[in-house]
Amino acid sequence: MEKMKVLLVDDEKELVSTLAKRLQFRNIEAEYLTNGEKALEMVKNHNFDLLIVDLKMPGLNGIEFMKKVKEFDNKIKFIFLTGHSTQNDAEKCLQEGASDFLLKPVSINVLIEKMHQALKNKG
Amino acid sequence: MNEEVLTDKLNFFAYVTANITHEIKNCLAIINESNGLMEDMLLMAQQGMFAPEKFQELINQNFFQIKRANDVVGRLNWFSHSIDQPAATIESQSFLENMIALVSSITAPKKIRLVISSPQEPINWKGSLFGLHLSLYLTLQHLTSLCQSGETIKLILNREPSGRIIFTLTCEHTVVLEMVKMETHTLDYIVEEQGGEVQISYPEDNTLAFTLSFPETIE
């Protein structure tokens, strides 16, 4: 079975670097970046299955980032992992095409379950 | 106080608390992941693979995040009590440090650089900490909405020979002055409430300046 390939994008470096290691321990190919612009370039040149992104980031925010990615890759899945917890934020992310909206801090098992669920629907 | 001003005051409280809770959530999330990774490493240790230096790194990371969260809560406490004293002694350095930390997320989404300049020797004056905070928050909001992504906002704090405290905030912009002035009712009201005044001008080509002037002592 092919390894799941994910990119984590969040301006909190300690968070994404640690989370990436935990995912790697669980046989998931995980990389991370701390800003949307660089992540956009990386997504263009790599074949990620799933992107885990923060909502609020300097420069390109999570939703803008997702819209830009979807312009060239409509199959890639998105999970939002954020400290922002308004119902409006969650609804907007899901309306724009995110598979899930999770709040920090999240359990690794819940996150991985949501990742698998999101990929089940990948065309 | 009219409804618009009251709404802006409440929005300011909401803005500060939302940002602080967001930052605390980030600290907790990092601590959560560090603990999780330590747990993973202990499982690996049972299989004979253990890297104490990596483990120590995670412990240090958690200590750092606990300090960060504690500082954030301290700022929230400082801010919450700012409304208790309508005439508090304000010290320039600590005020600017706390103010920048509390409002930095206004400029962050547009990657606007905030450059602060103040006299080397701290200045003290008596004023409304909450009113001053709100005044600078509203000014930064105006300037950020006018700035292009990646630009710089300069904030200069000075004391005039007369004793008045002057905050000058500038950015590069060429919008019609009257249009900017139309949107500053709350700012004018809040600054006047503190015995101060707001001036909006173009001191140089392409530079828009908000000058907020406050008395040395508030009654």
mmCIF file of C-alpha atoms in Angstrom, chain A residues 10-12 14-15 17-19 21-22 25-26 35 37 54 56-60 81-85 103-108, chain B residues 19 21-23 25-26 28-30 32-37 39-41 44 54 57-58 61 64-65 68 105 108-111:
data_model
loop_
_atom_site.group_PDB
_atom_site.id
_atom_site.type_symbol
_atom_site.label_atom_id
_atom_site.label_comp_id
_atom_site.label_asym_id
_atom_site.label_seq_id
_atom_site.Cartn_x
_atom_site.Cartn_y
_atom_site.Cartn_z
ATOM 1 C CA ASP A 10 1.061 26.595 9.629
ATOM 2 C CA ASP A 11 3.105 29.609 10.729
ATOM 3 C CA GLU A 12 3.696 27.895 14.095
ATOM 4 C CA GLU A 14 7.201 24.047 16.379
ATOM 5 C CA LEU A 15 3.700 22.729 15.874
ATOM 6 C CA SER A 17 7.565 20.185 12.689
ATOM 7 C CA THR A 18 6.537 18.101 15.720
ATOM 8 C CA LEU A 19 3.290 16.964 14.158
ATOM 9 C CA LYS A 21 7.498 13.764 13.003
ATOM 10 C CA ARG A 22 4.559 12.086 14.727
ATOM 11 C CA PHE A 25 6.363 7.621 12.978
ATOM 12 C CA ARG A 26 2.978 6.376 11.792
ATOM 13 C CA ASN A 35 3.811 30.037 4.886
ATOM 14 C CA GLU A 37 3.178 31.247 -0.675
ATOM 15 C CA ASP A 54 -4.065 26.620 9.445
ATOM 16 C CA LYS A 56 -4.958 32.270 9.942
ATOM 17 C CA MET A 57 -1.487 32.782 8.518
ATOM 18 C CA PRO A 58 0.483 35.889 7.549
ATOM 19 C CA GLY A 59 0.203 36.656 3.839
ATOM 20 C CA LEU A 60 -1.921 34.022 2.185
ATOM 21 C CA LEU A 81 -6.420 22.625 11.761
ATOM 22 C CA THR A 82 -6.859 25.894 13.557
ATOM 23 C CA GLY A 83 -7.132 27.746 16.853
ATOM 24 C CA HIS A 84 -9.988 29.784 15.388
ATOM 25 C CA SER A 85 -13.242 28.338 16.512
ATOM 26 C CA LEU A 103 -9.613 22.593 16.368
ATOM 27 C CA LYS A 104 -6.208 22.745 18.051
ATOM 28 C CA PRO A 105 -5.085 20.866 20.019
ATOM 29 C CA VAL A 106 -6.120 17.668 18.275
ATOM 30 C CA SER A 107 -5.506 14.033 19.131
ATOM 31 C CA ILE A 108 -3.207 12.327 16.605
ATOM 32 C CA ASN B 19 -6.261 36.911 19.365
ATOM 33 C CA THR B 21 -7.187 32.792 22.924
ATOM 34 C CA HIS B 22 -5.874 31.932 19.465
ATOM 35 C CA GLU B 23 -2.296 32.249 20.668
ATOM 36 C CA LYS B 25 -4.532 27.508 21.637
ATOM 37 C CA ASN B 26 -1.344 27.423 19.588
ATOM 38 C CA LEU B 28 -1.455 24.183 23.939
ATOM 39 C CA ALA B 29 -1.352 22.523 20.527
ATOM 40 C CA ILE B 30 2.460 22.595 20.508
ATOM 41 C CA ASN B 32 0.140 18.519 23.011
ATOM 42 C CA GLU B 33 2.272 17.499 20.007
ATOM 43 C CA SER B 34 5.506 17.587 22.039
ATOM 44 C CA ASN B 35 4.005 15.325 24.682
ATOM 45 C CA GLY B 36 2.706 13.024 21.960
ATOM 46 C CA LEU B 37 6.131 12.823 20.363
ATOM 47 C CA GLU B 39 5.235 9.262 24.156
ATOM 48 C CA ASP B 40 6.261 7.955 20.707
ATOM 49 C CA MET B 41 9.911 8.175 21.727
ATOM 50 C CA MET B 44 10.807 3.465 20.650
ATOM 51 C CA LYS B 54 15.801 14.806 21.266
ATOM 52 C CA GLU B 57 14.610 19.291 23.099
ATOM 53 C CA LEU B 58 10.918 18.503 23.465
ATOM 54 C CA GLN B 61 10.026 23.258 23.755
ATOM 55 C CA PHE B 64 9.152 27.657 26.212
ATOM 56 C CA GLN B 65 5.489 27.290 25.245
ATOM 57 C CA ARG B 68 4.837 32.010 26.067
ATOM 58 C CA SER B 105 -2.280 40.543 14.113
ATOM 59 C CA ALA B 108 0.274 40.400 10.018
ATOM 60 C CA PRO B 109 -2.205 39.168 7.369
ATOM 61 C CA LYS B 110 -0.899 41.791 4.913
ATOM 62 C CA LYS B 111 2.689 41.210 6.034
#
